[in-house]
């Protein structure tokens, strides 16, 4: 039981490049979330999913897209990376909508 | 929109002292309030949570109190130890939907001096 796994752990992108962050969970959780963490700003919700095939926008969705084709996977895409997207990205999942999250180990992304 | 304010941003205590972190939230429909601890370079981990039908919850040296009328909740750590040093985040679940979305506070960096 690996919990929530994020890949990659580190990445450096050039401005304008694209990439996809993968989040995989093996706990059969319905709910999945992508947050970004920046110094002094806590964790801010980018996009989330309440089940396979569903996605919705969070607080800071601009510049990101997501997909949840399979229940266990939640992908976060950056189509054209910008320096403002330099951050640590955390994926999280939960069993029900009234339970706490299990977080992945994070992806540290730098856009130069 | 929904908002969670957390204070203080930094807190330094001597080993053995108590530490208190306070949060206020704006969504009166919020009904679930977890606290997370994040050590340097690690993922946030749930340490305690409280639901709106309970005023206080305790787990060994950690306790959380909730005042729904005032819309604030607090984390209390007693007999602090150096391993309690970390960043602590409070959160409130958005109550007006079934999405399970959490709104996080800005975080408190706790330093416990030996």
XYZ file of N, CA, C and O in Angstrom, chain B residues 7 11 15-16 25 55 61 67-69 78 80 86 93 97 109-110:
68
model
N -2.786 32.569 13.002
C -1.822 33.383 13.763
C -1.260 32.567 14.926
O -1.976 31.743 15.496
N 6.363 31.102 15.869
C 6.214 30.922 17.307
C 7.440 30.194 17.826
O 7.784 29.123 17.321
N 11.515 24.327 25.326
C 11.092 22.939 25.525
C 10.354 22.808 26.852
O 10.805 23.328 27.882
N 9.213 22.139 26.805
C 8.408 21.954 28.002
C 7.282 22.955 28.146
O 6.314 22.697 28.875
N -12.177 31.379 10.580
C -12.671 31.026 9.257
C -13.889 31.859 8.931
O -14.540 32.418 9.817
N -16.793 20.435 20.811
C -16.131 21.681 21.184
C -14.642 21.524 21.444
O -13.890 22.491 21.300
N -0.598 14.960 23.890
C -0.162 16.328 24.182
C -0.816 17.377 23.277
O -0.544 18.572 23.397
N -14.816 27.062 18.520
C -15.894 27.970 18.916
C -16.648 28.352 17.645
O -16.221 29.215 16.888
N -17.765 27.671 17.385
C -18.501 27.886 16.133
C -19.158 29.258 16.087
O -19.279 29.861 15.032
N -19.569 29.749 17.236
C -20.213 31.062 17.265
C -19.246 32.142 16.808
O -19.591 33.011 16.009
N 0.978 20.844 24.486
C 1.560 20.959 25.831
C 2.886 20.199 25.881
O 3.167 19.336 25.051
N 5.976 20.852 25.121
C 6.595 20.800 23.796
C 7.981 20.162 23.835
O 8.731 20.284 24.831
N 8.178 22.426 13.535
C 7.642 22.168 12.191
C 6.749 23.340 11.805
O 6.573 24.284 12.578
N -13.071 22.935 6.090
C -13.711 22.359 4.908
C -14.814 23.288 4.436
O -15.610 23.784 5.249
N -20.740 22.801 -0.059
C -20.731 21.868 -1.186
C -20.335 20.496 -0.678
O -19.972 20.334 0.484
N 5.152 28.609 11.776
C 6.425 27.921 11.990
C 6.707 27.891 13.481
O 6.907 28.935 14.102
N 6.681 26.692 14.041
C 6.932 26.509 15.474
C 8.370 26.054 15.684
O 8.801 25.071 15.088
